[in-house]
Amino acid sequence: MRIRTAGVVAVLGLALAASGCGNSGSDKPAAKESAKATGGKLVIWADDKRTAALKPFAEEFGKENGVTVEVQAVSKDLQTNFVTASQQGSGPDVVVGAHDWIGNLVQNGAIDPVQLAAEQKSAFNEVAVKAVTFNGQLYGVPYATENVALIRNTELAPEAPKTIEELVQTGKKLKAEKKASEILCLQSGQNGDAYHIYPLYTSGGGYLFGTAANGDYDPKDLGVGKPESIAAFQKIAKLGEKGEGALKRSITGENSIATFTSKKCAFLVSGPWAIADAKKANIKYDISPVPGFAGGKEAQPFVGVQAFYVAAKAKNKALAQEFVTNYVTKPELAVALYKAEPRPPALTAAFDQVKGEDPDLAKFQEAGKNGQVLPAIPAMAAIWDPFGKAEAAIIGGADPAKTITAAGKTIAGQIK
């Protein structure tokens, strides 16, 4: 999840295909009859990276069910393309993407609920199941979780900072000693990045949406523009370009990881997707929770989930349901996807299988254990752009109270 814009993850959506594990699911006869009636084809949309990992599973699933499985690579704008294709009746049978798409996809009639038995649900990380539950219904089968953490160059900064102030102090010292050119790599850019700034926003007391009695996010209780958000951005402003210089618009989604791996900064706020680059650059690193403000609340990152969805207008819906409910729930597929891009598997058995060979997984999970599930309600789409632009403006020196109040009014207007 490198960048989020308008609710879409830049590492957009992960792919599908079928796991080749044997299964005697009760829906298989219906799935096979459906396959015959629709020409025996299951169409799956995948991003480039996961296509190769999923091919053997797709082929095995096809053999078991007597169908052809096409895994089609969609490189960008997957959510938008899927909704458009769904409305035109030309979409896939199955698609994979971030859980915060769910509100938008349901609102557009693009996905169907999925049915998992209680035993199947219990095999997954509890937060992952919560993330794909919308209006009391399960709309996807999760396969991976993700959240940001503080990734630290241990040669430059041996100890994990307990507060953001301590981090800034260490970063400034490294700059003074010419050992680094940046205090912190936390991506913002000219348009901001609500996803990456969120731990500091929550530590400062800010929130996006309140919760209803049942624990669901309440779009009527918008926190942006309220006193809590102003207080949070006043603290963030002190870290900005007119303050400590720890947060800068010149640190972007394109250069934040590269700046860290070239040893120009000791601290990077990012997720599991950054680790491959750190290893390639031979950086000695460690992972810890993003530190909050001294005396502030705990810094809470967003917890995101990647999940498999059944298209509401799938031409082969019974087969799609069979795949999603009885194949995605197999550890073999989860492990294959993990190997394609190391994000903590949502399936507990798969997580347990790979954690021994990758200690980073447990560290990312620890960093996100008190995180907040990224809101999947349709109102979330109104947050990203105004919030991000307000963040960037405040980092650049704009008045926090006026800027975030105006952003709150824009967001509220879009939600209505």
Short mmCIF file of C-alpha atoms in Angstrom, two decimals:
data_model
loop_
_atom_site.label_atom_id
_atom_site.label_comp_id
_atom_site.label_asym_id
_atom_site.label_seq_id
_atom_site.Cartn_x
_atom_site.Cartn_y
_atom_site.Cartn_z
CA MET A 1 0.00 0.00 0.00
CA ARG A 2 2.40 2.61 -1.15
CA ILE A 3 0.01 5.44 -1.96
CA ARG A 4 -3.72 5.91 -1.56
CA THR A 5 -5.67 8.27 -3.72
CA ALA A 6 -9.44 8.54 -3.67
CA GLY A 7 -9.65 5.30 -1.77
CA VAL A 8 -7.68 3.24 -4.23
CA VAL A 9 -4.43 1.56 -3.24
CA ALA A 10 -1.59 2.20 -5.60
CA VAL A 11 -0.54 -1.38 -5.23
CA LEU A 12 -4.00 -2.07 -6.50
CA GLY A 13 -5.52 -5.23 -5.93
CA LEU A 14 -4.24 -8.62 -5.83
CA ALA A 15 -5.19 -11.41 -7.91
CA LEU A 16 -7.04 -14.47 -8.16
CA ALA A 17 -6.90 -17.94 -9.33
CA ALA A 18 -7.63 -21.18 -7.98
CA SER A 19 -5.87 -23.24 -5.44
CA GLY A 20 -5.28 -26.80 -6.41
CA CYS A 21 -6.06 -28.39 -3.10
CA GLY A 22 -8.54 -31.21 -3.10
CA ASN A 23 -11.96 -30.29 -1.74
CA SER A 24 -15.25 -32.05 -1.56
CA GLY A 25 -17.29 -28.86 -1.21
CA SER A 26 -21.04 -29.38 -1.42
CA ASP A 27 -21.36 -26.72 -4.13
CA LYS A 28 -19.15 -28.53 -6.63
CA PRO A 29 -21.96 -30.27 -8.58
CA ALA A 30 -23.78 -26.95 -8.92
CA ALA A 31 -20.52 -25.27 -9.87
CA LYS A 32 -19.84 -27.81 -12.59
CA GLU A 33 -23.38 -27.53 -13.98
CA SER A 34 -22.98 -23.75 -14.00
CA ALA A 35 -19.66 -24.13 -15.79
CA LYS A 36 -21.28 -26.21 -18.53
CA ALA A 37 -24.08 -23.70 -18.96
CA THR A 38 -21.68 -20.75 -19.32
CA GLY A 39 -19.17 -22.31 -21.64
CA GLY A 40 -16.85 -23.61 -18.95
CA LYS A 41 -14.79 -20.49 -18.25
CA LEU A 42 -13.89 -18.70 -15.02
CA VAL A 43 -12.44 -15.22 -15.54
CA ILE A 44 -10.21 -13.78 -12.82
CA TRP A 45 -8.58 -10.37 -12.65
CA ALA A 46 -5.07 -10.16 -11.25
CA ASP A 47 -2.30 -7.61 -10.96
CA ASP A 48 0.98 -8.30 -12.76
CA LYS A 49 2.96 -9.57 -9.78
CA ARG A 50 0.49 -12.22 -8.68
CA THR A 51 -0.39 -13.64 -12.09
CA ALA A 52 2.62 -15.98 -12.20
CA ALA A 53 2.12 -17.14 -8.61
CA LEU A 54 -1.51 -17.98 -9.25
CA LYS A 55 -1.22 -19.80 -12.58
CA PRO A 56 -0.60 -23.30 -11.19
CA PHE A 57 -3.56 -22.96 -8.83
CA ALA A 58 -5.77 -21.72 -11.65
CA GLU A 59 -4.79 -24.64 -13.85
CA GLU A 60 -5.41 -27.22 -11.12
CA PHE A 61 -8.77 -25.70 -10.22
CA GLY A 62 -9.71 -25.75 -13.90
CA LYS A 63 -8.79 -29.44 -14.21
CA GLU A 64 -10.78 -30.38 -11.10
CA ASN A 65 -13.88 -28.58 -12.31
CA GLY A 66 -13.58 -29.20 -16.04
CA VAL A 67 -13.30 -25.52 -16.89
CA THR A 68 -10.90 -23.02 -18.37
CA VAL A 69 -9.58 -20.45 -15.90
CA GLU A 70 -8.29 -17.19 -17.33
CA VAL A 71 -6.18 -15.01 -15.03
CA GLN A 72 -6.11 -11.61 -16.69
CA ALA A 73 -3.54 -9.06 -15.56
CA VAL A 74 -4.91 -5.60 -14.74
CA SER A 75 -1.99 -3.29 -14.01
CA LYS A 76 -3.76 -0.20 -12.66
CA ASP A 77 -7.10 1.36 -11.70
CA LEU A 78 -8.48 -2.08 -10.91
CA GLN A 79 -11.34 -0.92 -8.70
CA THR A 80 -12.55 1.68 -11.20
CA ASN A 81 -12.20 -0.69 -14.15
CA PHE A 82 -14.03 -3.43 -12.28
CA VAL A 83 -17.01 -1.21 -11.40
CA THR A 84 -17.24 0.05 -14.99
CA ALA A 85 -16.97 -3.45 -16.45
CA SER A 86 -19.53 -4.75 -13.98
CA GLN A 87 -22.04 -2.09 -15.02
CA GLN A 88 -21.45 -2.99 -18.66
CA GLY A 89 -21.75 -6.72 -18.04
CA SER A 90 -18.20 -7.37 -19.20
CA GLY A 91 -16.41 -7.88 -15.89
CA PRO A 92 -14.66 -10.94 -14.42
CA ASP A 93 -16.18 -13.63 -12.20
CA VAL A 94 -13.76 -12.99 -9.35
CA VAL A 95 -11.64 -9.99 -8.40
CA VAL A 96 -9.24 -9.23 -5.57
CA GLY A 97 -8.58 -5.90 -3.93
CA ALA A 98 -8.35 -3.90 -0.74
CA HIS A 99 -11.13 -4.29 1.82
CA ASP A 100 -11.89 -0.57 1.86
CA TRP A 101 -13.30 -0.96 -1.66
CA ILE A 102 -16.24 -2.89 -0.21
CA GLY A 103 -18.53 0.05 0.56
CA ASN A 104 -18.12 1.42 -2.95
CA LEU A 105 -18.48 -2.00 -4.60
CA VAL A 106 -21.62 -2.84 -2.64
CA GLN A 107 -23.10 0.59 -3.33
CA ASN A 108 -22.52 -0.02 -7.04
CA GLY A 109 -23.97 -3.52 -6.91
CA ALA A 110 -20.67 -4.98 -8.08
CA ILE A 111 -20.09 -7.80 -5.55
CA ASP A 112 -22.15 -10.46 -3.78
CA PRO A 113 -21.87 -11.62 -0.17
CA VAL A 114 -19.93 -14.84 0.39
CA GLN A 115 -20.86 -17.63 2.74
CA LEU A 116 -18.25 -19.10 5.05
CA ALA A 117 -19.03 -21.65 7.73
CA ALA A 118 -18.19 -20.70 11.31
CA GLU A 119 -15.28 -23.15 11.23
CA GLN A 120 -13.87 -21.48 8.10
CA LYS A 121 -14.21 -18.00 9.60
CA SER A 122 -12.41 -19.06 12.76
CA ALA A 123 -9.39 -20.08 10.66
CA PHE A 124 -8.72 -16.41 9.81
CA ASN A 125 -7.25 -13.50 11.71
CA GLU A 126 -10.19 -11.93 13.56
CA VAL A 127 -9.38 -8.38 12.38
CA ALA A 128 -9.28 -9.58 8.76
CA VAL A 129 -12.78 -11.05 9.04
CA LYS A 130 -14.06 -7.85 10.64
CA ALA A 131 -12.56 -5.81 7.80
CA VAL A 132 -14.46 -7.69 5.09
CA THR A 133 -17.77 -7.58 6.99
CA PHE A 134 -20.07 -4.77 5.83
CA ASN A 135 -23.62 -4.11 7.03
CA GLY A 136 -23.48 -7.38 8.93
CA GLN A 137 -22.57 -9.48 5.89
CA LEU A 138 -19.30 -11.05 4.78
CA TYR A 139 -18.40 -9.67 1.35
CA GLY A 140 -14.95 -11.10 0.79
CA VAL A 141 -12.52 -13.81 1.81
CA PRO A 142 -9.35 -12.19 3.23
CA TYR A 143 -5.91 -13.44 2.33
CA ALA A 144 -3.46 -10.85 3.71
CA THR A 145 -3.25 -8.04 6.22
CA GLU A 146 -1.07 -4.95 6.07
CA ASN A 147 -0.15 -1.91 8.12
CA VAL A 148 2.70 0.53 8.31
CA ALA A 149 5.41 0.40 10.95
CA LEU A 150 8.67 2.20 11.65
CA ILE A 151 11.47 0.59 9.66
CA ARG A 152 14.83 1.65 11.11
CA ASN A 153 18.40 1.49 9.80
CA THR A 154 20.04 -0.06 12.85
CA GLU A 155 23.54 1.05 11.84
CA LEU A 156 22.40 4.68 12.02
CA ALA A 157 19.85 4.29 14.82
CA PRO A 158 20.50 1.22 17.00
CA GLU A 159 17.58 1.87 19.38
CA ALA A 160 13.89 2.21 18.51
CA PRO A 161 12.60 5.68 19.50
CA LYS A 162 9.86 5.69 22.13
CA THR A 163 8.32 8.97 20.90
CA ILE A 164 8.26 10.94 17.67
CA GLU A 165 10.18 13.68 19.47
CA GLU A 166 12.96 11.22 20.30
CA LEU A 167 13.01 10.13 16.65
CA VAL A 168 13.35 13.75 15.52
CA GLN A 169 16.17 14.36 17.97
CA THR A 170 18.08 11.33 16.65
CA GLY A 171 17.41 12.30 13.05
CA LYS A 172 18.62 15.88 13.57
CA LYS A 173 21.79 14.58 15.23
CA LEU A 174 22.48 12.29 12.26
CA LYS A 175 21.99 15.23 9.90
CA ALA A 176 24.36 17.40 11.91
CA GLU A 177 26.95 14.64 11.75
CA LYS A 178 26.42 14.36 7.94
CA LYS A 179 25.33 10.74 8.34
CA ALA A 180 21.88 11.44 6.88
CA SER A 181 20.20 14.15 4.83
CA GLU A 182 16.62 13.59 6.06
CA ILE A 183 15.20 13.18 9.54
CA LEU A 184 12.32 10.91 8.56
CA CYS A 185 11.00 9.29 5.39
CA LEU A 186 7.23 9.50 5.72
CA GLN A 187 5.66 10.03 2.32
CA SER A 188 3.50 13.09 1.72
CA GLY A 189 4.18 14.72 -1.63
CA GLN A 190 2.26 17.75 -2.83
CA ASN A 191 -1.11 16.07 -2.28
CA GLY A 192 -0.46 14.49 1.10
CA ASP A 193 -1.03 10.88 2.09
CA ALA A 194 -3.73 10.22 4.67
CA TYR A 195 -2.74 6.56 4.99
CA HIS A 196 0.85 7.16 6.05
CA ILE A 197 0.21 10.19 8.31
CA TYR A 198 -2.63 8.44 10.14
CA PRO A 199 -0.56 7.06 13.08
CA LEU A 200 0.56 10.60 13.97
CA TYR A 201 -2.95 11.97 13.43
CA THR A 202 -4.39 9.47 15.92
CA SER A 203 -1.59 10.06 18.42
CA GLY A 204 -2.44 13.75 18.30
CA GLY A 205 -6.05 12.88 19.16
CA GLY A 206 -7.62 13.06 15.71
CA TYR A 207 -10.16 10.62 14.27
CA LEU A 208 -11.93 10.18 10.93
CA PHE A 209 -15.30 8.69 11.89
CA GLY A 210 -16.89 7.84 15.21
CA THR A 211 -18.49 4.45 15.74
CA ALA A 212 -22.11 3.41 16.14
CA ALA A 213 -23.38 1.22 19.00
CA ASN A 214 -22.63 -1.94 16.98
CA GLY A 215 -19.02 -0.86 16.43
CA ASP A 216 -19.45 0.09 12.76
CA TYR A 217 -18.04 3.39 11.53
CA ASP A 218 -20.64 6.18 11.58
CA PRO A 219 -20.42 8.55 8.58
CA LYS A 220 -22.56 11.08 10.46
CA ASP A 221 -19.82 11.51 13.07
CA LEU A 222 -17.04 13.08 11.00
CA GLY A 223 -13.95 13.91 13.02
CA VAL A 224 -12.14 15.94 10.35
CA GLY A 225 -12.53 19.64 11.13
CA LYS A 226 -13.42 19.06 14.77
CA PRO A 227 -11.23 20.35 17.65
CA GLU A 228 -9.50 16.95 17.95
CA SER A 229 -8.32 17.10 14.34
CA ILE A 230 -7.14 20.68 14.75
CA ALA A 231 -5.11 19.71 17.84
CA ALA A 232 -3.59 16.77 15.96
CA PHE A 233 -2.55 18.89 12.98
CA GLN A 234 -1.11 21.57 15.22
CA LYS A 235 1.29 18.90 16.50
CA ILE A 236 1.94 17.62 12.96
CA ALA A 237 2.64 21.19 11.81
CA LYS A 238 5.48 21.43 14.33
CA LEU A 239 7.15 18.52 12.52
CA GLY A 240 6.71 20.21 9.15
CA GLU A 241 8.81 22.42 6.89
CA LYS A 242 8.41 25.55 9.04
CA GLY A 243 9.09 23.52 12.19
CA GLU A 244 11.48 20.62 12.75
CA GLY A 245 11.67 19.69 9.07
CA ALA A 246 10.92 16.02 9.78
CA LEU A 247 7.86 16.01 7.51
CA LYS A 248 8.46 17.34 4.00
CA ARG A 249 6.45 17.44 0.79
CA SER A 250 9.60 16.45 -1.10
CA ILE A 251 9.29 12.97 0.46
CA THR A 252 6.87 11.16 -1.85
CA GLY A 253 5.56 7.70 -2.62
CA GLU A 254 8.10 7.50 -5.41
CA ASN A 255 11.21 8.35 -3.37
CA SER A 256 10.54 7.58 0.31
CA ILE A 257 11.76 3.97 0.21
CA ALA A 258 14.67 4.79 -2.12
CA THR A 259 15.80 7.61 0.20
CA PHE A 260 15.85 5.13 3.08
CA THR A 261 17.63 2.37 1.15
CA SER A 262 20.29 4.84 -0.01
CA LYS A 263 20.97 5.56 3.68
CA LYS A 264 19.89 9.20 3.44
CA CYS A 265 17.50 8.77 6.35
CA ALA A 266 17.51 6.37 9.28
CA PHE A 267 13.74 6.08 9.70
CA LEU A 268 11.06 5.00 7.22
CA VAL A 269 7.31 4.76 7.84
CA SER A 270 6.15 2.08 5.43
CA GLY A 271 4.76 -1.43 5.16
CA PRO A 272 5.86 -4.96 4.22
CA TRP A 273 6.18 -3.91 0.58
CA ALA A 274 9.31 -1.89 1.48
CA ILE A 275 11.28 -4.81 2.90
CA ALA A 276 12.37 -6.36 -0.40
CA ASP A 277 14.09 -3.08 -1.37
CA ALA A 278 15.75 -2.81 2.05
CA LYS A 279 17.14 -6.34 1.73
CA LYS A 280 18.31 -5.74 -1.83
CA ALA A 281 20.23 -2.68 -0.61
CA ASN A 282 21.78 -4.72 2.24
CA ILE A 283 20.33 -2.39 4.86
CA LYS A 284 20.54 -3.66 8.40
CA TYR A 285 17.06 -2.88 9.68
CA ASP A 286 14.55 -3.52 12.40
CA ILE A 287 10.79 -2.99 12.61
CA SER A 288 8.86 -1.41 15.48
CA PRO A 289 5.55 0.43 15.98
CA VAL A 290 5.32 4.01 14.70
CA PRO A 291 6.02 6.14 17.80
CA GLY A 292 3.47 8.70 18.94
CA PHE A 293 3.81 12.16 20.43
CA ALA A 294 5.19 12.45 23.96
CA GLY A 295 2.21 12.58 26.32
CA GLY A 296 -0.17 11.87 23.42
CA LYS A 297 -2.36 8.94 22.57
CA GLU A 298 -1.04 5.71 21.10
CA ALA A 299 -0.16 6.01 17.42
CA GLN A 300 -2.61 3.76 15.56
CA PRO A 301 -1.93 2.82 11.95
CA PHE A 302 -4.65 1.75 9.58
CA VAL A 303 -4.96 -2.02 9.26
CA GLY A 304 -5.81 -2.99 5.71
CA VAL A 305 -6.84 -6.34 4.28
CA GLN A 306 -6.58 -7.78 0.79
CA ALA A 307 -9.51 -10.01 -0.13
CA PHE A 308 -11.16 -12.08 -2.85
CA TYR A 309 -14.60 -11.01 -4.10
CA VAL A 310 -17.32 -12.67 -6.19
CA ALA A 311 -18.64 -10.37 -8.91
CA ALA A 312 -22.40 -9.78 -8.63
CA LYS A 313 -22.70 -10.06 -12.41
CA ALA A 314 -20.35 -13.01 -12.78
CA LYS A 315 -21.23 -15.23 -15.74
CA ASN A 316 -20.18 -18.27 -13.72
CA LYS A 317 -21.27 -17.30 -10.23
CA ALA A 318 -21.59 -20.78 -8.71
CA LEU A 319 -18.06 -21.65 -9.77
CA ALA A 320 -16.80 -18.27 -8.52
CA GLN A 321 -18.39 -18.90 -5.12
CA GLU A 322 -16.84 -22.38 -5.03
CA PHE A 323 -13.42 -20.96 -5.74
CA VAL A 324 -13.64 -18.12 -3.23
CA THR A 325 -15.19 -20.09 -0.37
CA ASN A 326 -13.44 -23.45 -0.76
CA TYR A 327 -10.09 -22.68 -2.42
CA VAL A 328 -9.08 -19.29 -1.05
CA THR A 329 -9.47 -20.84 2.40
CA LYS A 330 -6.55 -23.21 1.71
CA PRO A 331 -3.10 -22.44 3.20
CA GLU A 332 -1.30 -23.37 -0.05
CA LEU A 333 -2.82 -20.45 -1.96
CA ALA A 334 -2.17 -18.01 0.88
CA VAL A 335 1.48 -19.07 1.06
CA ALA A 336 1.89 -18.67 -2.73
CA LEU A 337 0.52 -15.14 -2.53
CA TYR A 338 2.77 -14.38 0.42
CA LYS A 339 5.78 -15.50 -1.60
CA ALA A 340 4.72 -13.22 -4.47
CA GLU A 341 4.69 -10.26 -2.07
CA PRO A 342 5.36 -10.78 1.66
CA ARG A 343 2.31 -9.44 3.50
CA PRO A 344 1.17 -11.29 6.63
CA PRO A 345 -1.29 -14.02 5.59
CA ALA A 346 -4.79 -13.62 7.02
CA LEU A 347 -5.19 -17.39 7.28
CA THR A 348 -3.69 -18.41 10.62
CA ALA A 349 -2.32 -21.74 9.32
CA ALA A 350 -0.52 -19.95 6.47
CA PHE A 351 0.84 -17.29 8.81
CA ASP A 352 2.17 -19.98 11.15
CA GLN A 353 3.76 -21.77 8.20
CA VAL A 354 5.78 -18.78 6.98
CA LYS A 355 6.53 -16.86 10.18
CA GLY A 356 9.45 -19.14 11.06
CA GLU A 357 11.28 -18.16 7.90
CA ASP A 358 10.32 -14.47 8.13
CA PRO A 359 10.58 -12.82 11.57
CA ASP A 360 9.47 -9.52 10.03
CA LEU A 361 5.88 -10.78 9.83
CA ALA A 362 5.44 -10.93 13.59
CA LYS A 363 7.01 -7.47 13.95
CA PHE A 364 4.59 -5.91 11.46
CA GLN A 365 1.70 -7.68 13.16
CA GLU A 366 2.87 -6.35 16.53
CA ALA A 367 3.10 -2.83 15.08
CA GLY A 368 -0.50 -3.10 13.89
CA LYS A 369 -2.06 -4.99 16.80
CA ASN A 370 -3.76 -1.87 18.15
CA GLY A 371 -4.36 -0.34 14.74
CA GLN A 372 -7.71 0.77 13.37
CA VAL A 373 -9.42 -1.16 10.59
CA LEU A 374 -9.43 1.11 7.56
CA PRO A 375 -13.06 2.27 7.11
CA ALA A 376 -14.80 0.50 4.24
CA ILE A 377 -17.91 2.70 4.29
CA PRO A 378 -18.69 4.62 1.07
CA ALA A 379 -18.08 7.91 2.91
CA MET A 380 -14.38 7.03 3.14
CA ALA A 381 -13.98 7.91 -0.55
CA ALA A 382 -14.64 11.54 0.38
CA ILE A 383 -11.75 11.58 2.87
CA TRP A 384 -8.63 10.88 0.83
CA ASP A 385 -8.24 13.90 -1.44
CA PRO A 386 -9.31 16.80 0.87
CA PHE A 387 -7.56 15.30 3.91
CA GLY A 388 -4.37 14.63 1.98
CA LYS A 389 -4.23 18.10 0.45
CA ALA A 390 -4.83 19.68 3.86
CA GLU A 391 -2.03 17.56 5.32
CA ALA A 392 0.41 18.65 2.60
CA ALA A 393 -0.55 22.31 3.01
CA ILE A 394 -0.06 22.15 6.78
CA ILE A 395 3.30 20.39 6.40
CA GLY A 396 4.23 23.26 4.09
CA GLY A 397 3.31 25.87 6.68
CA ALA A 398 -0.41 26.58 6.23
CA ASP A 399 -2.51 27.39 9.31
CA PRO A 400 -3.65 24.05 10.79
CA ALA A 401 -7.01 25.24 12.19
CA LYS A 402 -8.17 27.02 9.03
CA THR A 403 -6.88 24.32 6.69
CA ILE A 404 -8.31 21.25 8.38
CA THR A 405 -11.60 23.03 9.14
CA ALA A 406 -12.00 23.81 5.45
CA ALA A 407 -11.15 20.20 4.56
CA GLY A 408 -13.80 19.01 7.00
CA LYS A 409 -16.44 21.17 5.32
CA THR A 410 -15.45 19.82 1.89
CA ILE A 411 -15.64 16.22 3.10
CA ALA A 412 -18.99 16.76 4.85
CA GLY A 413 -20.39 18.30 1.68
CA GLN A 414 -19.30 15.29 -0.39
CA ILE A 415 -20.75 12.81 2.11
CA LYS A 416 -24.15 14.54 2.02
#
